[in-house]
PDB file of C-alpha atoms in Angstrom:
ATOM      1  CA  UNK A  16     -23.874   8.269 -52.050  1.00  0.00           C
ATOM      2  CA  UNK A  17     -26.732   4.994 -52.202  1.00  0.00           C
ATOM      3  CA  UNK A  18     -27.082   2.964 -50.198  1.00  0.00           C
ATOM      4  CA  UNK A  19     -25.482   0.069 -52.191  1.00  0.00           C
ATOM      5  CA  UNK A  20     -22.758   2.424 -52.330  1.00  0.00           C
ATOM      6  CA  UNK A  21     -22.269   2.687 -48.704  1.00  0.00           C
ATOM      7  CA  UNK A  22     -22.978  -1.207 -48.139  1.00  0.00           C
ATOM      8  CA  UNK A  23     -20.578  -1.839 -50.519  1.00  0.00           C
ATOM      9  CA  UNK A  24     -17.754   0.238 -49.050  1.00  0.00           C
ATOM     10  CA  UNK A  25     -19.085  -1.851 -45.734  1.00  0.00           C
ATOM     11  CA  UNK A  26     -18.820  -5.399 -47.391  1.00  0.00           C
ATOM     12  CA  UNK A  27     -15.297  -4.584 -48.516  1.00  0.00           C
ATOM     13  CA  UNK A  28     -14.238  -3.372 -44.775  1.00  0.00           C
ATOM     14  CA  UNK A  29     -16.072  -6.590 -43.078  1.00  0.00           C
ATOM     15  CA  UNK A  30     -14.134  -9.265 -45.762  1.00  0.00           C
ATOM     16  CA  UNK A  31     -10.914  -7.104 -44.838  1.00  0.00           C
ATOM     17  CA  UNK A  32     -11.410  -7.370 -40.910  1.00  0.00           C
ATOM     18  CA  UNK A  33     -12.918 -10.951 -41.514  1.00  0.00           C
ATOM     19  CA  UNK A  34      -9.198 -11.713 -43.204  1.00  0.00           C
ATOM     20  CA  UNK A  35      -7.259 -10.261 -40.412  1.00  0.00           C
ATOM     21  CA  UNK A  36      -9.303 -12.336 -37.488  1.00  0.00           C
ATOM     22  CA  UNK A  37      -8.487 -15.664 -39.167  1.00  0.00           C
ATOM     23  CA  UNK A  38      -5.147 -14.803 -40.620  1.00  0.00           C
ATOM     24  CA  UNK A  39      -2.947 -13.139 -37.856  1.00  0.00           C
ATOM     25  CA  UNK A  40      -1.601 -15.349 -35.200  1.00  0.00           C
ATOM     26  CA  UNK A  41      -0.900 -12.443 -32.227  1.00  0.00           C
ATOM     27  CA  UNK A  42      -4.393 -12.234 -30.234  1.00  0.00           C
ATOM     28  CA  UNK A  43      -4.144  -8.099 -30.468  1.00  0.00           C
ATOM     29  CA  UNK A  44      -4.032  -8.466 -33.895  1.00  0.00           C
ATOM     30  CA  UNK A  45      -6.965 -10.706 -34.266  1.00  0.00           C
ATOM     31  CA  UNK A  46      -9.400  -8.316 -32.233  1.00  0.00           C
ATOM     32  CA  UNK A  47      -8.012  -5.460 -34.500  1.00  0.00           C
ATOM     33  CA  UNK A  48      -9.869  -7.248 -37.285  1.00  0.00           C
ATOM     34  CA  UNK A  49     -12.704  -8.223 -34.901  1.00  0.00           C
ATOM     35  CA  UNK A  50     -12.561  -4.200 -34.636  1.00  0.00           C
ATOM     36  CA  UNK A  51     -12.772  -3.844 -38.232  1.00  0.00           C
ATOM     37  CA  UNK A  52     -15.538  -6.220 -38.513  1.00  0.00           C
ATOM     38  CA  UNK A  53     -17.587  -4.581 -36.407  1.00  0.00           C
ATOM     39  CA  UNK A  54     -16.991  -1.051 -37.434  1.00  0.00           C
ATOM     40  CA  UNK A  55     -18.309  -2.633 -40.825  1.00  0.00           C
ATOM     41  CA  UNK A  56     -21.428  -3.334 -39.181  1.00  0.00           C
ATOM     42  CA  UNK A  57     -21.623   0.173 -37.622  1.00  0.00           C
ATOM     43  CA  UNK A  58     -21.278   1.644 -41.305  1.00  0.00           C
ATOM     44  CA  UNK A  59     -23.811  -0.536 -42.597  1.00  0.00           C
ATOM     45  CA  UNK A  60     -26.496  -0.010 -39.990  1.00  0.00           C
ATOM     46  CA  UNK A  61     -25.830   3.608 -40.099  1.00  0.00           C
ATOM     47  CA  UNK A  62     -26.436   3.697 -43.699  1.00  0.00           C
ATOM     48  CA  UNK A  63     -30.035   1.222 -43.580  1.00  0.00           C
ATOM     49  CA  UNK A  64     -30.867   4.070 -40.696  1.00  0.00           C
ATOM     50  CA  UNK A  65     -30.451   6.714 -43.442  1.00  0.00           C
ATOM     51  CA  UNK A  66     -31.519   4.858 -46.557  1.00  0.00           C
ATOM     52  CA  UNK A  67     -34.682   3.486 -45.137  1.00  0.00           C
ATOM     53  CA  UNK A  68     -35.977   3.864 -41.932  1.00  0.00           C
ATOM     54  CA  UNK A  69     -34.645   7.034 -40.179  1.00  0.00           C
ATOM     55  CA  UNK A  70     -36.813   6.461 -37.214  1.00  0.00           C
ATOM     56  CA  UNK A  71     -34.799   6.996 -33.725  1.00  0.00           C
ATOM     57  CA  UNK A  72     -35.299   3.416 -32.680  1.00  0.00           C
ATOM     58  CA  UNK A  73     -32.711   2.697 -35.371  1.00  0.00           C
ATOM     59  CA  UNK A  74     -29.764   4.432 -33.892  1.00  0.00           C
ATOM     60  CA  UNK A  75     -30.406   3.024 -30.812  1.00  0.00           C
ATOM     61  CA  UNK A  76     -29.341  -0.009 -32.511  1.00  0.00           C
ATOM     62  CA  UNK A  77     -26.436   1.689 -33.676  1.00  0.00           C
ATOM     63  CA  UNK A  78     -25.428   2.367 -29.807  1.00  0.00           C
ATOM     64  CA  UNK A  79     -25.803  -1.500 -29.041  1.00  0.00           C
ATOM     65  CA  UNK A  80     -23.556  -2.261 -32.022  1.00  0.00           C
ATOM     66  CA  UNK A  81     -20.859   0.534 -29.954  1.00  0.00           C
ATOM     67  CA  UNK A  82     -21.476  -1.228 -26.837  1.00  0.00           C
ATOM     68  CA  UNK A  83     -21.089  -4.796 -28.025  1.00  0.00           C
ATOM     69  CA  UNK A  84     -17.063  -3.201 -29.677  1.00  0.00           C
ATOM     70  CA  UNK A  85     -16.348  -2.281 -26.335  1.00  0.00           C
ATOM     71  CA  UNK A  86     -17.390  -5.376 -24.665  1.00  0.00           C
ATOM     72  CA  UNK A  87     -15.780  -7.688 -27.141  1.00  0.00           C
ATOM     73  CA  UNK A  88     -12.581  -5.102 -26.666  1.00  0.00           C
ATOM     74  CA  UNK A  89     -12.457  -5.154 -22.685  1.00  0.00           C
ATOM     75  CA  UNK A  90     -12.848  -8.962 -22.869  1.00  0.00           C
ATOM     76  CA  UNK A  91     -10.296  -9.707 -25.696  1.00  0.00           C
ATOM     77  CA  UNK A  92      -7.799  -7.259 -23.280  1.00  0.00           C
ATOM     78  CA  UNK A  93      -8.374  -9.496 -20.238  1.00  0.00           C
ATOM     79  CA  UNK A  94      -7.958 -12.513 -22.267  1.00  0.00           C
ATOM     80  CA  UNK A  95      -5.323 -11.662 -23.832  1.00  0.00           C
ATOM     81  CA  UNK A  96      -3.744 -10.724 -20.040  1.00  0.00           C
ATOM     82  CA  UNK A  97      -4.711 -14.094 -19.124  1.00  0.00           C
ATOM     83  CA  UNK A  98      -3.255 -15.800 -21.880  1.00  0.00           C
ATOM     84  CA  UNK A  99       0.321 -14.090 -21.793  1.00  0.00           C
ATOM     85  CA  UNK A 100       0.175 -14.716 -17.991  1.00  0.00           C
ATOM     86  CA  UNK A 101       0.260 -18.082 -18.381  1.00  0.00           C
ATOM     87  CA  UNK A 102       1.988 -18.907 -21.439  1.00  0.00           C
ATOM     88  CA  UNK A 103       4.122 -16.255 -21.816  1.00  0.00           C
ATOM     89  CA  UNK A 104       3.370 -14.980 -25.273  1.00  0.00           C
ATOM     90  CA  UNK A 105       0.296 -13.709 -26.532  1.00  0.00           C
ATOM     91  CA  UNK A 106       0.129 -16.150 -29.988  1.00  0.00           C
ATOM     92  CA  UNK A 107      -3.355 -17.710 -30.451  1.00  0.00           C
ATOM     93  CA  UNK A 108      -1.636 -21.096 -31.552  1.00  0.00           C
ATOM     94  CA  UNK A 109       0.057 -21.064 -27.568  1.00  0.00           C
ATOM     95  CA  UNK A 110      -4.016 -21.146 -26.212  1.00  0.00           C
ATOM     96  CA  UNK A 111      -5.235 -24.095 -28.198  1.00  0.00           C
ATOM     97  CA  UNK A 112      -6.840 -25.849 -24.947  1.00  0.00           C
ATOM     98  CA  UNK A 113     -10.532 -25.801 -26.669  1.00  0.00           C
ATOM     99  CA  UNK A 114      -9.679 -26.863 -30.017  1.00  0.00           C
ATOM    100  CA  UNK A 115     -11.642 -30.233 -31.295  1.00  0.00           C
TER     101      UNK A 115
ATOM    102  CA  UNK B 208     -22.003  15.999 -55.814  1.00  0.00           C
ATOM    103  CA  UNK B 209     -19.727  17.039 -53.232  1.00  0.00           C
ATOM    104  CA  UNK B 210     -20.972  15.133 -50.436  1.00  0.00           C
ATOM    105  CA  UNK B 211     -20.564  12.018 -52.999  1.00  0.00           C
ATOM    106  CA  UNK B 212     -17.154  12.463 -53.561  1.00  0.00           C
ATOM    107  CA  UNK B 213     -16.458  13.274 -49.192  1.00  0.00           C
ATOM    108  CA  UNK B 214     -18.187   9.741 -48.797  1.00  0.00           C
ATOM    109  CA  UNK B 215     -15.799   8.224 -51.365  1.00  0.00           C
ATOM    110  CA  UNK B 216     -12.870   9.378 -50.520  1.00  0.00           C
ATOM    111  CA  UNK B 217     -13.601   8.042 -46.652  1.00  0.00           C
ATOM    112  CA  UNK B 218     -14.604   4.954 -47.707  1.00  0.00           C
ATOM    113  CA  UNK B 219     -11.450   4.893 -49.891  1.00  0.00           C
ATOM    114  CA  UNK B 220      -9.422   5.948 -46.837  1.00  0.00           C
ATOM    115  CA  UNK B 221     -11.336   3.462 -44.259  1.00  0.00           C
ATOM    116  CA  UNK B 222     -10.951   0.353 -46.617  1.00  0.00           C
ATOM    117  CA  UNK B 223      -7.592   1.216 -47.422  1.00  0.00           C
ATOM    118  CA  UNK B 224      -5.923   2.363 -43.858  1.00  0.00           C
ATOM    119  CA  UNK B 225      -7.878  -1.557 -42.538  1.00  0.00           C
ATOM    120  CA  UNK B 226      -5.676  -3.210 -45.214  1.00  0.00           C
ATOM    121  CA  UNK B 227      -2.754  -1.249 -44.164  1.00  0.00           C
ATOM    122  CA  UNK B 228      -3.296  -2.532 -40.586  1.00  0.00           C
ATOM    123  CA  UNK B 229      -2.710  -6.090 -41.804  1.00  0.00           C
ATOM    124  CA  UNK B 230       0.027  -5.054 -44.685  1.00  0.00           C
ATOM    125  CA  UNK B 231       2.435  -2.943 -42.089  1.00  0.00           C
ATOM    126  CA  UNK B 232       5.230  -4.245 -41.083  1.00  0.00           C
ATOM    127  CA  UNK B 233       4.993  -2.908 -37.085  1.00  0.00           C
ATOM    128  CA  UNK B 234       2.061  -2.745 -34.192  1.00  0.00           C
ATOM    129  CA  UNK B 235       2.379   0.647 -33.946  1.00  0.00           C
ATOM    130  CA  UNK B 236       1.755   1.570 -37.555  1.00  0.00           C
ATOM    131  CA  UNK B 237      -0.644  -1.551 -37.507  1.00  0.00           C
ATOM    132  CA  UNK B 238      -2.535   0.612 -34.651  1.00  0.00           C
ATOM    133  CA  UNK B 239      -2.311   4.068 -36.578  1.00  0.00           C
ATOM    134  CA  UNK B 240      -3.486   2.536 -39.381  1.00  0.00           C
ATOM    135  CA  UNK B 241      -6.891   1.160 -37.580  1.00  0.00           C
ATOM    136  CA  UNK B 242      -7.076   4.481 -36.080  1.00  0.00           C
ATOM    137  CA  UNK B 243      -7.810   5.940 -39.218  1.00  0.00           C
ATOM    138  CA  UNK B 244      -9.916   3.774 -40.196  1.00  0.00           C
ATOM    139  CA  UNK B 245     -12.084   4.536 -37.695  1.00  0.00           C
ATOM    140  CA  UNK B 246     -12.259   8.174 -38.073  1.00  0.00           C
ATOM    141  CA  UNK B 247     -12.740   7.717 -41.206  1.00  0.00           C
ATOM    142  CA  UNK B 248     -16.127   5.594 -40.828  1.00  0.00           C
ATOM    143  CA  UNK B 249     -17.311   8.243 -38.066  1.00  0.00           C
ATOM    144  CA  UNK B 250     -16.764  10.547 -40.233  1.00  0.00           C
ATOM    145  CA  UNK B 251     -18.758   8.707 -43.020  1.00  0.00           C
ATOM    146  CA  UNK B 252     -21.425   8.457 -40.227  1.00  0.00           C
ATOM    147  CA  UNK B 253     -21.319  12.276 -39.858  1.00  0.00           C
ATOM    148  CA  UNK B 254     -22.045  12.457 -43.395  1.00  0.00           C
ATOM    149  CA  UNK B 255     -25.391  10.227 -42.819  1.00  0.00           C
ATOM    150  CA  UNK B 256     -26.634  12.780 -40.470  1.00  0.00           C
ATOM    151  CA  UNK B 257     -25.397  10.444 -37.363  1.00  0.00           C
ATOM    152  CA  UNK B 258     -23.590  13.086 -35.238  1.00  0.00           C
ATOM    153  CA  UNK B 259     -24.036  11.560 -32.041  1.00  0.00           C
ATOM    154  CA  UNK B 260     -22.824   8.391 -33.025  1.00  0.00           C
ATOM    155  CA  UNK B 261     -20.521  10.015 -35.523  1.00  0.00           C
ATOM    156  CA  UNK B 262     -18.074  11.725 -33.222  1.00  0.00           C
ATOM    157  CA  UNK B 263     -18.747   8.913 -30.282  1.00  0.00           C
ATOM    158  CA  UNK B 264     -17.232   6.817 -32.403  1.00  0.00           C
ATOM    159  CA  UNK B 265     -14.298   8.822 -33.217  1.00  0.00           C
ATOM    160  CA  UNK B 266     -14.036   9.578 -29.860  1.00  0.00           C
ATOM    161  CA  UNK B 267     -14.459   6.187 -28.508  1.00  0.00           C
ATOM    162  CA  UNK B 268     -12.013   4.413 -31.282  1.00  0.00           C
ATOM    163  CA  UNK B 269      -8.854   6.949 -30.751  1.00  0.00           C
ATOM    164  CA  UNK B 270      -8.400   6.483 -27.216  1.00  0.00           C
ATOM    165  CA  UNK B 271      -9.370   2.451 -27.675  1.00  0.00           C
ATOM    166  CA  UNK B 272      -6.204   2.324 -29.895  1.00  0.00           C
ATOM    167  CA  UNK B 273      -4.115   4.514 -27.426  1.00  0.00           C
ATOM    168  CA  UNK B 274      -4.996   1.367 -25.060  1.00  0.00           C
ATOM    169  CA  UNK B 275      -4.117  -0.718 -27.666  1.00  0.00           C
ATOM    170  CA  UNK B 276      -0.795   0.945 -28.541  1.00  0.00           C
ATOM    171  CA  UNK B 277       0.036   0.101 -24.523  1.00  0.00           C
ATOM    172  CA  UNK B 278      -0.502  -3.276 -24.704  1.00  0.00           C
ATOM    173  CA  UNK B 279       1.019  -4.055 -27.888  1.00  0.00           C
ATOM    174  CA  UNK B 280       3.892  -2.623 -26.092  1.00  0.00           C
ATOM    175  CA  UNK B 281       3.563  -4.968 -22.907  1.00  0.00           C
ATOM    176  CA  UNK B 282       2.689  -7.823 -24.556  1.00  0.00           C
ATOM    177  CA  UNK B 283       5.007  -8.065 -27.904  1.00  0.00           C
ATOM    178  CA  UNK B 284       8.327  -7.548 -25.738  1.00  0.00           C
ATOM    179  CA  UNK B 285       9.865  -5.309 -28.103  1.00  0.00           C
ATOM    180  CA  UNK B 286      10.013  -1.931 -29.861  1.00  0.00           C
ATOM    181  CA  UNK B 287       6.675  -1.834 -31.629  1.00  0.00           C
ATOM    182  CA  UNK B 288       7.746   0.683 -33.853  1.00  0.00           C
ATOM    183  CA  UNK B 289      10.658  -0.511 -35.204  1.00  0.00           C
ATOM    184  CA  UNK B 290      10.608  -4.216 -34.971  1.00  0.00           C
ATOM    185  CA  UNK B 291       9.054  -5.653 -38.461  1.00  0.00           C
ATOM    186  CA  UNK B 292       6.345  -8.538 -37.746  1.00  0.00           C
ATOM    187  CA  UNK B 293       4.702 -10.854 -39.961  1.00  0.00           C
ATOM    188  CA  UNK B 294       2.748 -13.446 -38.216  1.00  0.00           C
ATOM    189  CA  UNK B 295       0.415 -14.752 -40.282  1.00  0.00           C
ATOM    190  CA  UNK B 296      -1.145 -18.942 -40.386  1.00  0.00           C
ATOM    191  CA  UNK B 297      -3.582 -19.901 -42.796  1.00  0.00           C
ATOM    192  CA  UNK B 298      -2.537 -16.692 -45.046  1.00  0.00           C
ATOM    193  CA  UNK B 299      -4.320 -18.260 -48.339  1.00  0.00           C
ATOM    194  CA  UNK B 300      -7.245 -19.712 -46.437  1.00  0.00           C
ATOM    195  CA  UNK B 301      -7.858 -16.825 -44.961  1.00  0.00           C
ATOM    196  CA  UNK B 302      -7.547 -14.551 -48.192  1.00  0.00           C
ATOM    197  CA  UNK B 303      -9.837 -16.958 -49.774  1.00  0.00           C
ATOM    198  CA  UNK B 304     -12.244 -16.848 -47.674  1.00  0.00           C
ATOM    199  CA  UNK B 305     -12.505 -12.645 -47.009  1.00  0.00           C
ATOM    200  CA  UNK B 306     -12.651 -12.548 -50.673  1.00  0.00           C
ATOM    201  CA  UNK B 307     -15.911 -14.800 -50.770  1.00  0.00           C
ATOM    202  CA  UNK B 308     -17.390 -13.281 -48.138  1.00  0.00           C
ATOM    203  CA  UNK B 309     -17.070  -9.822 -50.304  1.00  0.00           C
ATOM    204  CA  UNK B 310     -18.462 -11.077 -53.288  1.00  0.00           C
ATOM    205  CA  UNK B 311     -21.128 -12.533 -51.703  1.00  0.00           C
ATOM    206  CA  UNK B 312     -21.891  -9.291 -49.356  1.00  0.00           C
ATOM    207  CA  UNK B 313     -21.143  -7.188 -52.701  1.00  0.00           C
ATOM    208  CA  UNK B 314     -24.089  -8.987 -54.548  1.00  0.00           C
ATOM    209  CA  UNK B 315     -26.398  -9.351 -51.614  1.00  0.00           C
ATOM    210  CA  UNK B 316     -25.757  -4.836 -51.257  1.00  0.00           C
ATOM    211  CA  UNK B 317     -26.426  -4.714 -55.146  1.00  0.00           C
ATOM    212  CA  UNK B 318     -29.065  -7.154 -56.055  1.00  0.00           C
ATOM    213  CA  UNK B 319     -31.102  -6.973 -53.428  1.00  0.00           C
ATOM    214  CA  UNK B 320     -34.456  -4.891 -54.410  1.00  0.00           C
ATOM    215  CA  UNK B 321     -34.263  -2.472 -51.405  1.00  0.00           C
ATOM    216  CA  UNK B 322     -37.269  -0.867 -49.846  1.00  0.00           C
ATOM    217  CA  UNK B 323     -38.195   2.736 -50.633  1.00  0.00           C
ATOM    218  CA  UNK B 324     -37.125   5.230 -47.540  1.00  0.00           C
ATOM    219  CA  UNK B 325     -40.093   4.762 -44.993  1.00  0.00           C
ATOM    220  CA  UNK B 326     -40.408   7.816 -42.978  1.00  0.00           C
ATOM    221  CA  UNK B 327     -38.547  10.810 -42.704  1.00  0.00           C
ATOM    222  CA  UNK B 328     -36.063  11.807 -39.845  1.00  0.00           C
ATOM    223  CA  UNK B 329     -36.128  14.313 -36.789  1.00  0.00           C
ATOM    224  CA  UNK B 330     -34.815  17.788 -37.330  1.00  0.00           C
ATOM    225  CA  UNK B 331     -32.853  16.777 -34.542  1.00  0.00           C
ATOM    226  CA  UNK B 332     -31.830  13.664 -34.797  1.00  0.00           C
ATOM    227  CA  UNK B 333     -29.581  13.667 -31.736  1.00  0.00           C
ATOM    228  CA  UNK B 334     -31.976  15.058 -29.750  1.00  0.00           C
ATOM    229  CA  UNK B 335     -34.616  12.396 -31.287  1.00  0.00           C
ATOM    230  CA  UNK B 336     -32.320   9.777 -29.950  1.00  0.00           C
ATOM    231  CA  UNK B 337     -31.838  10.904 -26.477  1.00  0.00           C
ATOM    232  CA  UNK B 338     -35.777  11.107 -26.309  1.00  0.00           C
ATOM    233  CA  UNK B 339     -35.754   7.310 -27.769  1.00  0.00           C
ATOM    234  CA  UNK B 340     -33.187   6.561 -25.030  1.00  0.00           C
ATOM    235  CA  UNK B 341     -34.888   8.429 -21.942  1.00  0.00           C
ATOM    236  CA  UNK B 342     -38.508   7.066 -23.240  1.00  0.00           C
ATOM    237  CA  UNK B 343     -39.426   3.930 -25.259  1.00  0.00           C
ATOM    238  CA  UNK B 344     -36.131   2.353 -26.134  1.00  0.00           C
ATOM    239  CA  UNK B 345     -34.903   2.674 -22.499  1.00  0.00           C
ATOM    240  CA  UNK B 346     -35.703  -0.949 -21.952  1.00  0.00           C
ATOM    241  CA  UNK B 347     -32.212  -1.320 -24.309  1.00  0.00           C
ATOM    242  CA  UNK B 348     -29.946   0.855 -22.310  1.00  0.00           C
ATOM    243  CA  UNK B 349     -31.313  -0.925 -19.291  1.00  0.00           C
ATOM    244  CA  UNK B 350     -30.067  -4.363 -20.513  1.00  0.00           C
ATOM    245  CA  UNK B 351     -26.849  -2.629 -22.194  1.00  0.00           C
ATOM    246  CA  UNK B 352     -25.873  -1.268 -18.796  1.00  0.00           C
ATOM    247  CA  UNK B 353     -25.931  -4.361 -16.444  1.00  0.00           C
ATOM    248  CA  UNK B 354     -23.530  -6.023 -19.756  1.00  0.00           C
ATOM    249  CA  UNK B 355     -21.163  -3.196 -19.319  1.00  0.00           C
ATOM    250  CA  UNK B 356     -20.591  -4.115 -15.037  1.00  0.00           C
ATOM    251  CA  UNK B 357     -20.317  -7.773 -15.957  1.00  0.00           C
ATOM    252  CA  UNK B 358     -17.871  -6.996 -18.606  1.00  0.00           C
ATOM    253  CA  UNK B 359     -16.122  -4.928 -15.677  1.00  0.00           C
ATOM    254  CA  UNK B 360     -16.069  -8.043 -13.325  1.00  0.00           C
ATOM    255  CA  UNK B 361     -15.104 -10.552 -16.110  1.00  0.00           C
ATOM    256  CA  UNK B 362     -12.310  -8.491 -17.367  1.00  0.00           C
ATOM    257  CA  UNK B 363     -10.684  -7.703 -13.267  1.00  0.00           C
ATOM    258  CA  UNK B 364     -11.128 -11.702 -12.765  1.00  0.00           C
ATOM    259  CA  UNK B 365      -9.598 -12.661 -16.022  1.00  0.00           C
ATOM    260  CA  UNK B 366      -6.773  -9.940 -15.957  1.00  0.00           C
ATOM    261  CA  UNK B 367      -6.314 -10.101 -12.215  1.00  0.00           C
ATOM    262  CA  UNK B 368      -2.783 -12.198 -11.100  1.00  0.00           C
ATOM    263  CA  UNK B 369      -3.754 -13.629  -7.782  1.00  0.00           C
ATOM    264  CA  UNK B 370      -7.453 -13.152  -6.206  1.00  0.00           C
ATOM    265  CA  UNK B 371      -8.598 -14.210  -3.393  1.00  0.00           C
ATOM    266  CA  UNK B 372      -9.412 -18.024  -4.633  1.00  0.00           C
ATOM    267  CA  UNK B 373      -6.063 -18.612  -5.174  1.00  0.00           C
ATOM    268  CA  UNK B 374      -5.238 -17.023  -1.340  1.00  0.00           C
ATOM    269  CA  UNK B 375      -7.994 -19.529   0.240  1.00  0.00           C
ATOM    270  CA  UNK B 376      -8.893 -21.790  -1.696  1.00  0.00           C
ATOM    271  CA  UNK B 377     -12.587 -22.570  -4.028  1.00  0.00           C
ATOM    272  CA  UNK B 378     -14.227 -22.454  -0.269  1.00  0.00           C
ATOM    273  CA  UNK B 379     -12.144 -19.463   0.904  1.00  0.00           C
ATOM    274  CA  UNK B 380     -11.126 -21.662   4.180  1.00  0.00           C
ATOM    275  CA  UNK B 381      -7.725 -22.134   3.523  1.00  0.00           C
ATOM    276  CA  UNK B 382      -6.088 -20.944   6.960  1.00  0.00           C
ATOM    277  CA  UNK B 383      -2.802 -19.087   6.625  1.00  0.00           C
ATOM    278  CA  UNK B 384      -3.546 -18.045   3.350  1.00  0.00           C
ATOM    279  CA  UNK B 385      -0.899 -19.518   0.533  1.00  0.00           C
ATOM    280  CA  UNK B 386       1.151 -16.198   0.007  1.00  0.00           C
ATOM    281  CA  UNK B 387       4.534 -16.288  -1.429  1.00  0.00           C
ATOM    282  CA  UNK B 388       5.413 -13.922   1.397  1.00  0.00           C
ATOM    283  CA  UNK B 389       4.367 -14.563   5.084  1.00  0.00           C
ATOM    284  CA  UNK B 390       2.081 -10.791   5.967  1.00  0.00           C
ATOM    285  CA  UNK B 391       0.238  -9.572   7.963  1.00  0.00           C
ATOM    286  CA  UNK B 392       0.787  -9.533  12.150  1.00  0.00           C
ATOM    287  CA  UNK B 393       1.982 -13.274  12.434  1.00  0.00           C
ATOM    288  CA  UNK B 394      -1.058 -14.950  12.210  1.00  0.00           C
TER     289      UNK B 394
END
C-alpha cells in the first residue's frame, strides 16, 4: 500500500462517480455519484494525511470534506423534494429552468 | 504484506460495488451497492490509521443510504426492488469523459515526484485530532457549524409545501390568509 496505490484506487472511484453525475437522468441517482465523488476525495486526502504529512491539522480537513457530503446530501434531498413537488417526477431533464 | 493485500481487496470492492451502483438494474440494489462502497473506503481509512474518521464514515454513510432507500421509494413511484430502471442521457459522453478524467488522475497519482513523509504522527491520532479540534483548528469547526444550521434552514424552506409566504404574502400582510381551508375561530 503507496500512496500512488491508494490515489490510484481514488482516481478510479472519482471517474466512476464523475460518470454517474453526468450520465443518470433521476436526481437521486446523480447525488449517488456526487456521493461517490466525494468519498474519492475522502480516500485521497486520507491517504496524503498518511503518506506525507500526518500532522492533526490534516484530518481536520478530512472532517470538512465529511461535512461538505452531508451538506451537498441534505441540499440535493430538499431539492430533489422541491423538484418532484412541482413537476411531479424527480428527472433532471423535467428542471431545466437554468439551462443557457 | 497482509495489510497490502486488505487495502486491495477494499479498493477492489469500493471501485467495483460504485460501478455496480450505476450497472444494477433497481434503486434498491443501486443503494446497497453505494453502501458498500462506502464501508469499504472507511474501512480503507481504518487501514491508514484514520479511526475516527474511519468508522464516522461508515457510520455516517449506512444510515445516509437508509435515507436514501426512503426516498427512492417516495419519489420513483414504484417497487424499488423489483422494478428494472435504466435512465441514462449522454451515456457515451459521459463514459468518455470519466474515462479521461482517470487517465489523467492515474498519471497525475503516478508521475508526480511526491514529497518524502514530513513528520511523524500522534500515538493517538484520534485523540491528536480532538486536541486540533478543541485548540488551534477550532476556528474550522466554528465556520463548519454555522454551514450545518443554514443547511438546516435551506433544506425546511426548500422541502417545506406551504410556509408562511405563501399564507401572507412576500410582506406577510395578506389578511385572511390564502388557505385552501377556512381555520381558525372565523376571523
Amino acid at each position: 500500500m503507496t500512496l500512488q496505490t491508494v490515489l490510484l484506487v481514488a482516481a478510479a472511484l472519482f471517474a466512476v462517480g464523475l460518470y454517474g453525475a453526468i450520465s443518470q437522468q433521476v436526481v437521486v441517482m446523480v447525488m449517488m455519484g456526487l456521493e461517490v465523488m466525494v468519498n474519492a476525495v475522502l480516500l485521497a486526502a486520507g491517504a496524503m494525511w498518511w503518506f506525507l504529512a500526518p500532522d492533526p491539522a490534516g484530518q481536520v480537513l478530512l472532517l470538512v470534506v465529511l461535512a461538505a457530503m452531508t451538506v451537498e446530501m441534505a441540499a440535493g434531498f430538499a431539492v430533489a423534494t422541491l423538484v418532484h413537488r412541482h413537476r411531479g417526477s424527480d428527472m433532471t431533464d423535467s428542471a431545466t429552468d437554468l439551462a443557457g | 504484506m497482509l495489510l497490502d493485500v486488505a487495502f486491495w481487496v477494499l479498493g477492489l470492492v469500493a471501485v467495483a460495488s460504485a460501478v455496480l451502483v450505476f450497472v444494477v438494474d433497481s434503486m434498491a440494489r443501486a443503494t446497497y451497492a453505494l453502501a458498500l462502497s462506502f464501508v469499504a473506503v472507511g474501512l480503507a481509512l481504518l487501514l491508514l490509521e484514520q479511526s475516527y474518521v474511519g468508522v464516522v464514515t461508515v457510520l455516517m454513510m449506512l444510515m445516509e443510504m437508509a435515507v436514501m432507500g426512503v426516498y427512492m421509494v417516495m419519489y420513483m413511484g414504484m417497487n424499488p426492488a423489483l422494478m428494472p430502471m435504466s435512465m441514462v442521457h449522454d451515456n457515451r459522453a459521459a463514459l468518455g469523459v470519466s474515462a479521461a478524467t482517470f487517465v489523467v488522475l492515474a498519471a497525475g497519482a503516478l508521475l508526480v515526484p511526491w514529497p518524502v513523509r514530513r513528520g511523524v504522527p500522534a500515538p493517538d491520532v484520534t485523540a491528536a485530532l480532538g486536541e486540533a479540534l478543541m485548540g488551534r483548528q477550532m476556528l474550522v469547526m466554528v465556520v463548519v457549524s454555522p454551514v450545518m444550521v443554514a443547511t438546516i434552514v435551506t433544506g425546511v424552506v426548500l422541502a417545506a409545501g406551504r410556509t408562511r409566504y405563501d399564507r401572507f404574502g412576500d410582506d406577510l400582510d395578506a389578511s385572511p390568509p390564502r388557505d385552501p381551508h377556512r381555520g381558525g375561530v372565523g376571523r
